[in-house]
PDB file of C-alpha atoms and ligand atoms in Angstrom:
ATOM      1  CA  MET Z   1       7.281  -3.759 -27.457  1.00  0.00           C
ATOM      2  CA  ASN Z   2       4.022  -5.003 -25.912  1.00  0.00           C
ATOM      3  CA  LYS Z   3       1.343  -6.226 -28.245  1.00  0.00           C
ATOM      4  CA  THR Z   4      -1.692  -3.916 -28.520  1.00  0.00           C
ATOM      5  CA  VAL Z   5      -4.896  -5.748 -27.628  1.00  0.00           C
ATOM      6  CA  ILE Z   6      -7.498  -5.131 -30.316  1.00  0.00           C
ATOM      7  CA  GLY Z   7     -11.206  -5.892 -30.245  1.00  0.00           C
ATOM      8  CA  VAL Z   8     -12.860  -6.346 -33.603  1.00  0.00           C
ATOM      9  CA  LEU Z   9     -16.526  -5.618 -34.306  1.00  0.00           C
ATOM     10  CA  ALA Z  10     -17.800  -7.241 -37.486  1.00  0.00           C
ATOM     11  CA  SER Z  11     -21.193  -8.051 -38.947  1.00  0.00           C
ATOM     12  CA  GLY Z  12     -20.552 -10.131 -42.050  1.00  0.00           C
ATOM     13  CA  ARG Z  13     -18.007 -11.921 -44.150  1.00  0.00           C
ATOM     14  CA  GLY Z  14     -14.862 -11.001 -42.226  1.00  0.00           C
ATOM     15  CA  SER Z  15     -12.311 -10.732 -45.028  1.00  0.00           C
ATOM     16  CA  ASN Z  16     -10.729  -7.594 -43.499  1.00  0.00           C
ATOM     17  CA  LEU Z  17     -10.437  -9.368 -40.178  1.00  0.00           C
ATOM     18  CA  GLN Z  18      -8.796 -12.280 -41.964  1.00  0.00           C
ATOM     19  CA  ALA Z  19      -6.252  -9.848 -43.475  1.00  0.00           C
ATOM     20  CA  ILE Z  20      -5.561  -8.518 -39.961  1.00  0.00           C
ATOM     21  CA  VAL Z  21      -5.099 -12.046 -38.592  1.00  0.00           C
ATOM     22  CA  ASP Z  22      -2.748 -12.829 -41.496  1.00  0.00           C
ATOM     23  CA  ALA Z  23      -0.704  -9.663 -40.799  1.00  0.00           C
ATOM     24  CA  ILE Z  24      -0.362 -10.612 -37.123  1.00  0.00           C
ATOM     25  CA  GLU Z  25       0.715 -14.133 -38.029  1.00  0.00           C
ATOM     26  CA  ALA Z  26       3.234 -12.808 -40.555  1.00  0.00           C
ATOM     27  CA  GLY Z  27       4.762 -10.504 -37.895  1.00  0.00           C
ATOM     28  CA  ARG Z  28       3.712  -7.328 -39.752  1.00  0.00           C
ATOM     29  CA  LEU Z  29       1.357  -6.218 -36.973  1.00  0.00           C
ATOM     30  CA  ASN Z  30       2.318  -6.242 -33.295  1.00  0.00           C
ATOM     31  CA  ALA Z  31      -1.171  -6.869 -31.954  1.00  0.00           C
ATOM     32  CA  LYS Z  32      -3.198  -9.516 -30.244  1.00  0.00           C
ATOM     33  CA  ILE Z  33      -6.891 -10.057 -30.921  1.00  0.00           C
ATOM     34  CA  GLY Z  34      -8.632  -9.903 -27.541  1.00  0.00           C
ATOM     35  CA  ALA Z  35     -12.099 -10.491 -28.942  1.00  0.00           C
ATOM     36  CA  VAL Z  36     -14.134 -10.616 -32.103  1.00  0.00           C
ATOM     37  CA  ILE Z  37     -17.706  -9.499 -31.500  1.00  0.00           C
ATOM     38  CA  SER Z  38     -20.484  -9.797 -34.033  1.00  0.00           C
ATOM     39  CA  ASP Z  39     -23.963  -8.355 -33.713  1.00  0.00           C
ATOM     40  CA  ASN Z  40     -25.219 -10.962 -36.163  1.00  0.00           C
ATOM     41  CA  PRO Z  41     -25.428 -14.635 -35.111  1.00  0.00           C
ATOM     42  CA  GLU Z  42     -25.367 -15.717 -38.772  1.00  0.00           C
ATOM     43  CA  ALA Z  43     -22.202 -13.779 -39.617  1.00  0.00           C
ATOM     44  CA  ASN Z  44     -19.650 -15.740 -41.567  1.00  0.00           C
ATOM     45  CA  VAL Z  45     -16.947 -13.973 -39.592  1.00  0.00           C
ATOM     46  CA  LEU Z  46     -17.915 -16.015 -36.507  1.00  0.00           C
ATOM     47  CA  LYS Z  47     -17.452 -19.336 -38.337  1.00  0.00           C
ATOM     48  CA  ARG Z  48     -14.240 -18.143 -39.948  1.00  0.00           C
ATOM     49  CA  MET Z  49     -12.638 -17.036 -36.668  1.00  0.00           C
ATOM     50  CA  THR Z  50     -13.838 -20.023 -34.634  1.00  0.00           C
ATOM     51  CA  ALA Z  51     -12.112 -22.217 -37.221  1.00  0.00           C
ATOM     52  CA  ALA Z  52      -8.953 -20.122 -36.748  1.00  0.00           C
ATOM     53  CA  ASP Z  53      -9.180 -20.500 -32.927  1.00  0.00           C
ATOM     54  CA  ILE Z  54      -9.760 -16.775 -32.323  1.00  0.00           C
ATOM     55  CA  PRO Z  55     -12.062 -15.864 -29.391  1.00  0.00           C
ATOM     56  CA  THR Z  56     -15.441 -14.891 -30.828  1.00  0.00           C
ATOM     57  CA  LEU Z  57     -18.642 -13.690 -29.299  1.00  0.00           C
ATOM     58  CA  CYS Z  58     -22.068 -12.851 -30.628  1.00  0.00           C
ATOM     59  CA  ILE Z  59     -23.981 -10.014 -29.003  1.00  0.00           C
ATOM     60  CA  ASP Z  60     -27.295 -10.033 -30.800  1.00  0.00           C
ATOM     61  CA  ARG Z  61     -28.817  -6.565 -31.016  1.00  0.00           C
ATOM     62  CA  ARG Z  62     -32.291  -8.119 -30.971  1.00  0.00           C
ATOM     63  CA  GLN Z  63     -31.747  -9.303 -27.392  1.00  0.00           C
ATOM     64  CA  PHE Z  64     -31.544  -5.706 -26.130  1.00  0.00           C
ATOM     65  CA  VAL Z  65     -34.340  -3.202 -25.744  1.00  0.00           C
ATOM     66  CA  SER Z  66     -32.222  -0.201 -26.694  1.00  0.00           C
ATOM     67  CA  ARG Z  67     -29.078   0.718 -28.589  1.00  0.00           C
ATOM     68  CA  HIS Z  68     -27.639   1.991 -25.349  1.00  0.00           C
ATOM     69  CA  GLU Z  69     -28.005  -1.369 -23.604  1.00  0.00           C
ATOM     70  CA  PHE Z  70     -26.572  -3.183 -26.617  1.00  0.00           C
ATOM     71  CA  GLU Z  71     -23.554  -0.875 -26.746  1.00  0.00           C
ATOM     72  CA  ALA Z  72     -23.061  -1.121 -22.972  1.00  0.00           C
ATOM     73  CA  ALA Z  73     -22.896  -4.916 -23.311  1.00  0.00           C
ATOM     74  CA  VAL Z  74     -20.364  -4.668 -26.145  1.00  0.00           C
ATOM     75  CA  ALA Z  75     -18.251  -2.145 -24.201  1.00  0.00           C
ATOM     76  CA  GLU Z  76     -18.338  -4.370 -21.142  1.00  0.00           C
ATOM     77  CA  GLU Z  77     -17.016  -7.374 -23.078  1.00  0.00           C
ATOM     78  CA  LEU Z  78     -14.256  -5.259 -24.614  1.00  0.00           C
ATOM     79  CA  ASN Z  79     -13.242  -3.918 -21.200  1.00  0.00           C
ATOM     80  CA  ILE Z  80     -13.207  -7.367 -19.595  1.00  0.00           C
ATOM     81  CA  ARG Z  81     -10.738  -8.387 -22.310  1.00  0.00           C
ATOM     82  CA  HIS Z  82      -8.586  -5.255 -21.795  1.00  0.00           C
ATOM     83  CA  VAL Z  83      -9.100  -4.098 -25.360  1.00  0.00           C
ATOM     84  CA  GLU Z  84      -7.001  -1.010 -26.173  1.00  0.00           C
ATOM     85  CA  LEU Z  85      -8.224  -0.358 -29.719  1.00  0.00           C
ATOM     86  CA  VAL Z  86     -11.640  -1.095 -31.224  1.00  0.00           C
ATOM     87  CA  VAL Z  87     -11.457  -2.081 -34.883  1.00  0.00           C
ATOM     88  CA  LEU Z  88     -14.606  -1.907 -36.998  1.00  0.00           C
ATOM     89  CA  ALA Z  89     -14.333  -4.395 -39.844  1.00  0.00           C
ATOM     90  CA  GLY Z  90     -17.569  -4.421 -41.799  1.00  0.00           C
ATOM     91  CA  PHE Z  91     -19.564  -3.538 -38.686  1.00  0.00           C
ATOM     92  CA  MET Z  92     -22.889  -2.416 -40.076  1.00  0.00           C
ATOM     93  CA  ARG Z  93     -24.224  -0.429 -37.133  1.00  0.00           C
ATOM     94  CA  ILE Z  94     -23.832   3.229 -36.334  1.00  0.00           C
ATOM     95  CA  LEU Z  95     -22.345   3.685 -32.887  1.00  0.00           C
ATOM     96  CA  THR Z  96     -23.814   6.289 -30.577  1.00  0.00           C
ATOM     97  CA  ALA Z  97     -21.949   9.052 -28.749  1.00  0.00           C
ATOM     98  CA  TYR Z  98     -22.109   6.936 -25.608  1.00  0.00           C
ATOM     99  CA  PHE Z  99     -19.918   4.171 -27.078  1.00  0.00           C
ATOM    100  CA  ILE Z 100     -17.643   6.568 -28.956  1.00  0.00           C
ATOM    101  CA  ASP Z 101     -16.983   8.536 -25.745  1.00  0.00           C
ATOM    102  CA  ARG Z 102     -16.130   5.369 -23.864  1.00  0.00           C
ATOM    103  CA  PHE Z 103     -13.399   4.578 -26.407  1.00  0.00           C
ATOM    104  CA  ALA Z 104     -12.576   8.131 -27.432  1.00  0.00           C
ATOM    105  CA  GLY Z 105      -9.817   8.247 -30.056  1.00  0.00           C
ATOM    106  CA  LYS Z 106      -9.528   4.469 -29.906  1.00  0.00           C
ATOM    107  CA  ILE Z 107     -11.942   3.307 -32.590  1.00  0.00           C
ATOM    108  CA  MET Z 108     -10.896   2.742 -36.207  1.00  0.00           C
ATOM    109  CA  ASN Z 109     -13.020   2.016 -39.256  1.00  0.00           C
ATOM    110  CA  ILE Z 110     -12.452   1.153 -42.882  1.00  0.00           C
ATOM    111  CA  HIS Z 111     -14.779   2.598 -45.486  1.00  0.00           C
ATOM    112  CA  PRO Z 112     -14.914   1.495 -49.137  1.00  0.00           C
ATOM    113  CA  ALA Z 113     -14.561   4.966 -50.724  1.00  0.00           C
ATOM    114  CA  LEU Z 114     -12.226   7.931 -50.668  1.00  0.00           C
ATOM    115  CA  LEU Z 115     -13.849   9.969 -47.912  1.00  0.00           C
ATOM    116  CA  PRO Z 116     -15.348  12.514 -47.732  1.00  0.00           C
ATOM    117  CA  ALA Z 117     -16.823  11.194 -51.002  1.00  0.00           C
ATOM    118  CA  PHE Z 118     -19.544   8.565 -50.756  1.00  0.00           C
ATOM    119  CA  PRO Z 119     -20.042   8.108 -47.002  1.00  0.00           C
ATOM    120  CA  GLY Z 120     -22.686   5.793 -45.578  1.00  0.00           C
ATOM    121  CA  GLU Z 121     -24.071   2.636 -47.108  1.00  0.00           C
ATOM    122  CA  ASN Z 122     -23.379   1.217 -50.578  1.00  0.00           C
ATOM    123  CA  ALA Z 123     -20.349   3.427 -51.153  1.00  0.00           C
ATOM    124  CA  GLN Z 124     -19.236   1.416 -54.189  1.00  0.00           C
ATOM    125  CA  GLN Z 125     -22.669   1.713 -55.831  1.00  0.00           C
ATOM    126  CA  GLN Z 126     -22.624   5.447 -55.083  1.00  0.00           C
ATOM    127  CA  ALA Z 127     -19.248   5.784 -56.870  1.00  0.00           C
ATOM    128  CA  VAL Z 128     -20.482   3.880 -59.942  1.00  0.00           C
ATOM    129  CA  ASP Z 129     -23.756   5.816 -60.084  1.00  0.00           C
ATOM    130  CA  TYR Z 130     -21.953   9.148 -59.735  1.00  0.00           C
ATOM    131  CA  GLY Z 131     -19.631   8.315 -62.623  1.00  0.00           C
ATOM    132  CA  ALA Z 132     -16.481   8.732 -60.522  1.00  0.00           C
ATOM    133  CA  LYS Z 133     -13.277   7.739 -62.327  1.00  0.00           C
ATOM    134  CA  VAL Z 134     -11.437   7.008 -59.101  1.00  0.00           C
ATOM    135  CA  SER Z 135     -12.621   5.604 -55.804  1.00  0.00           C
ATOM    136  CA  GLY Z 136     -10.817   3.582 -53.136  1.00  0.00           C
ATOM    137  CA  CYS Z 137     -10.783   3.036 -49.419  1.00  0.00           C
ATOM    138  CA  THR Z 138     -10.175   5.053 -46.278  1.00  0.00           C
ATOM    139  CA  VAL Z 139      -9.078   4.057 -42.784  1.00  0.00           C
ATOM    140  CA  HIS Z 140     -10.157   6.660 -40.243  1.00  0.00           C
ATOM    141  CA  PHE Z 141     -10.712   7.216 -36.565  1.00  0.00           C
ATOM    142  CA  VAL Z 142     -14.370   7.155 -35.636  1.00  0.00           C
ATOM    143  CA  ASP Z 143     -16.097  10.238 -34.338  1.00  0.00           C
ATOM    144  CA  GLU Z 144     -19.793  10.929 -33.839  1.00  0.00           C
ATOM    145  CA  GLY Z 145     -20.500  11.690 -37.498  1.00  0.00           C
ATOM    146  CA  MET Z 146     -21.158   9.257 -40.324  1.00  0.00           C
ATOM    147  CA  ASP Z 147     -17.680   8.368 -41.693  1.00  0.00           C
ATOM    148  CA  THR Z 148     -16.375  11.815 -40.734  1.00  0.00           C
ATOM    149  CA  GLY Z 149     -13.501  11.059 -38.340  1.00  0.00           C
ATOM    150  CA  PRO Z 150      -9.833  11.995 -38.926  1.00  0.00           C
ATOM    151  CA  ILE Z 151      -8.356  10.151 -41.910  1.00  0.00           C
ATOM    152  CA  ILE Z 152      -5.379   7.863 -41.267  1.00  0.00           C
ATOM    153  CA  LEU Z 153      -4.648   6.298 -44.674  1.00  0.00           C
ATOM    154  CA  GLN Z 154      -6.289   6.192 -48.091  1.00  0.00           C
ATOM    155  CA  GLU Z 155      -5.703   4.158 -51.222  1.00  0.00           C
ATOM    156  CA  ALA Z 156      -7.088   5.086 -54.621  1.00  0.00           C
ATOM    157  CA  VAL Z 157      -8.534   2.496 -57.009  1.00  0.00           C
ATOM    158  CA  PRO Z 158      -9.660   3.178 -60.606  1.00  0.00           C
ATOM    159  CA  VAL Z 159     -13.318   2.901 -61.548  1.00  0.00           C
ATOM    160  CA  LEU Z 160     -13.448   1.178 -64.934  1.00  0.00           C
ATOM    161  CA  GLU Z 161     -16.028   1.862 -67.644  1.00  0.00           C
ATOM    162  CA  ASP Z 162     -17.749  -1.495 -67.302  1.00  0.00           C
ATOM    163  CA  ASP Z 163     -17.656  -1.616 -63.520  1.00  0.00           C
ATOM    164  CA  THR Z 164     -20.664  -2.670 -61.511  1.00  0.00           C
ATOM    165  CA  ALA Z 165     -20.834  -2.163 -57.754  1.00  0.00           C
ATOM    166  CA  GLU Z 166     -19.678  -5.788 -57.426  1.00  0.00           C
ATOM    167  CA  THR Z 167     -16.600  -5.558 -59.655  1.00  0.00           C
ATOM    168  CA  LEU Z 168     -15.582  -2.247 -58.084  1.00  0.00           C
ATOM    169  CA  SER Z 169     -16.133  -3.702 -54.580  1.00  0.00           C
ATOM    170  CA  ASP Z 170     -13.760  -6.579 -55.375  1.00  0.00           C
ATOM    171  CA  ARG Z 171     -11.041  -4.182 -56.552  1.00  0.00           C
ATOM    172  CA  ILE Z 172     -11.478  -1.939 -53.513  1.00  0.00           C
ATOM    173  CA  LEU Z 173     -11.545  -4.916 -51.145  1.00  0.00           C
ATOM    174  CA  HIS Z 174      -8.149  -6.020 -52.400  1.00  0.00           C
ATOM    175  CA  ALA Z 175      -6.787  -2.561 -51.449  1.00  0.00           C
ATOM    176  CA  GLU Z 176      -8.589  -2.682 -48.081  1.00  0.00           C
ATOM    177  CA  HIS Z 177      -6.794  -5.891 -47.144  1.00  0.00           C
ATOM    178  CA  ILE Z 178      -3.437  -4.122 -47.539  1.00  0.00           C
ATOM    179  CA  LEU Z 179      -4.432  -0.745 -46.100  1.00  0.00           C
ATOM    180  CA  TYR Z 180      -6.143  -1.767 -42.848  1.00  0.00           C
ATOM    181  CA  PRO Z 181      -3.273  -3.852 -41.422  1.00  0.00           C
ATOM    182  CA  ARG Z 182      -0.870  -1.017 -42.377  1.00  0.00           C
ATOM    183  CA  ALA Z 183      -2.943   1.568 -40.498  1.00  0.00           C
ATOM    184  CA  LEU Z 184      -3.227  -0.715 -37.493  1.00  0.00           C
ATOM    185  CA  ALA Z 185       0.510  -1.326 -37.497  1.00  0.00           C
ATOM    186  CA  LEU Z 186       1.128   2.446 -37.434  1.00  0.00           C
ATOM    187  CA  TYR Z 187      -1.195   2.755 -34.440  1.00  0.00           C
ATOM    188  CA  CYS Z 188       0.397  -0.175 -32.601  1.00  0.00           C
ATOM    189  CA  GLU Z 189       3.856   1.314 -33.189  1.00  0.00           C
ATOM    190  CA  GLY Z 190       2.656   4.592 -31.620  1.00  0.00           C
ATOM    191  CA  ARG Z 191       3.235   6.430 -34.906  1.00  0.00           C
ATOM    192  CA  LEU Z 192      -0.131   8.192 -35.280  1.00  0.00           C
ATOM    193  CA  LYS Z 193      -0.561  11.660 -33.872  1.00  0.00           C
ATOM    194  CA  VAL Z 194      -3.978  13.280 -34.143  1.00  0.00           C
ATOM    195  CA  GLU Z 195      -3.958  17.061 -34.423  1.00  0.00           C
ATOM    196  CA  GLY Z 196      -7.534  18.233 -34.921  1.00  0.00           C
ATOM    197  CA  ARG Z 197      -8.685  16.690 -38.194  1.00  0.00           C
ATOM    198  CA  ARG Z 198      -5.171  15.787 -39.311  1.00  0.00           C
ATOM    199  CA  VAL Z 199      -3.467  12.534 -38.475  1.00  0.00           C
ATOM    200  CA  ARG Z 200       0.298  12.856 -38.685  1.00  0.00           C
ATOM    201  CA  ILE Z 201       2.408   9.780 -39.277  1.00  0.00           C
ATOM    202  CA  ILE Z 202       5.580   9.927 -37.227  1.00  0.00           C
ATOM    203  CA  GLU Z 203       8.607   8.834 -39.263  1.00  0.00           C
ATOM    204  CA  THR Z 204      10.969   6.256 -37.820  1.00  0.00           C
ATOM    205  CA  GLU Z 205      14.704   6.845 -37.880  1.00  0.00           C
TER     206      GLU Z 205
HETATM  207  C1  LIG S 301     -15.757  -3.851 -46.524  1.00  0.00           C
HETATM  208  O1  LIG S 301     -15.779  -3.503 -47.885  1.00  0.00           O
HETATM  209  C2  LIG S 301     -15.780  -2.600 -45.657  1.00  0.00           C
HETATM  210  O2  LIG S 301     -15.061  -1.532 -46.204  1.00  0.00           O
HETATM  211  C3  LIG S 301     -17.258  -2.298 -45.648  1.00  0.00           C
HETATM  212  O3  LIG S 301     -17.881  -3.551 -45.517  1.00  0.00           O
HETATM  213  C4  LIG S 301     -17.059  -4.546 -46.118  1.00  0.00           C
HETATM  214  C5  LIG S 301     -16.819  -5.646 -45.112  1.00  0.00           C
HETATM  215  O4  LIG S 301     -16.193  -6.736 -45.709  1.00  0.00           O
HETATM  216  N1  LIG S 301     -17.599  -1.432 -44.573  1.00  0.00           N
HETATM  217  C6  LIG S 301     -18.525  -0.494 -44.670  1.00  0.00           C
HETATM  218  O5  LIG S 301     -19.169  -0.297 -45.680  1.00  0.00           O
HETATM  219  C7  LIG S 301     -18.724   0.312 -43.400  1.00  0.00           C
HETATM  220  N2  LIG S 301     -19.547   1.438 -43.659  1.00  0.00           N
HETATM  221  P1  LIG S 301     -15.537  -7.874 -44.823  1.00  0.00           P
HETATM  222  O6  LIG S 301     -16.615  -8.323 -43.830  1.00  0.00           O
HETATM  223  O7  LIG S 301     -15.204  -8.960 -45.794  1.00  0.00           O
HETATM  224  O8  LIG S 301     -14.332  -7.308 -44.142  1.00  0.00           O
END
């Protein structure tokens, strides 16, 4: 089967992207990274991927007068590289309807909580502050809402009595690194079927 070309948008550390790269190298994910784009020139993800010989690109939001122009530039780079699936991996910008329409049904995100609980920023702090006993992570398709798109996979993680946002984040991150490559592999194998809000996983024989 052909490899799916993925384009990754990331703003920071890049540990989820590293897990994706590792899954590709281990043969667990039949994909090829067409581009890694960061909106932040200082992002560690750029250094990390350049060291790993993965094509990286910085598109600095500050160079554009509007969100629309910024997103058009990102979309253009993804199209030039024939990207088939856009993967948000710690991308800290909200995408507008314009970008989401251009890649309709072809954008995935990972969020560090069990959606629909604790959407938006600082999800781990929200879980600690709320006194939740369980949190986790969610991989979902992106729609126009804030972390509201159809859910693909979720993994629960306990919230311990002494947890801070940092200790809970570490525990969730460990689960993220397993969950995201698994969700991507399902997509690349053509095993995800979206029916309204529900994402069905097609069994293999
Ligand atoms: C991850 O915990 C991811 O779930 C979160 O940012 C972190 C990125 O880490 N994403 C969001 O909060 C998106 N709303 P990484 O750069 O090491 O992959």
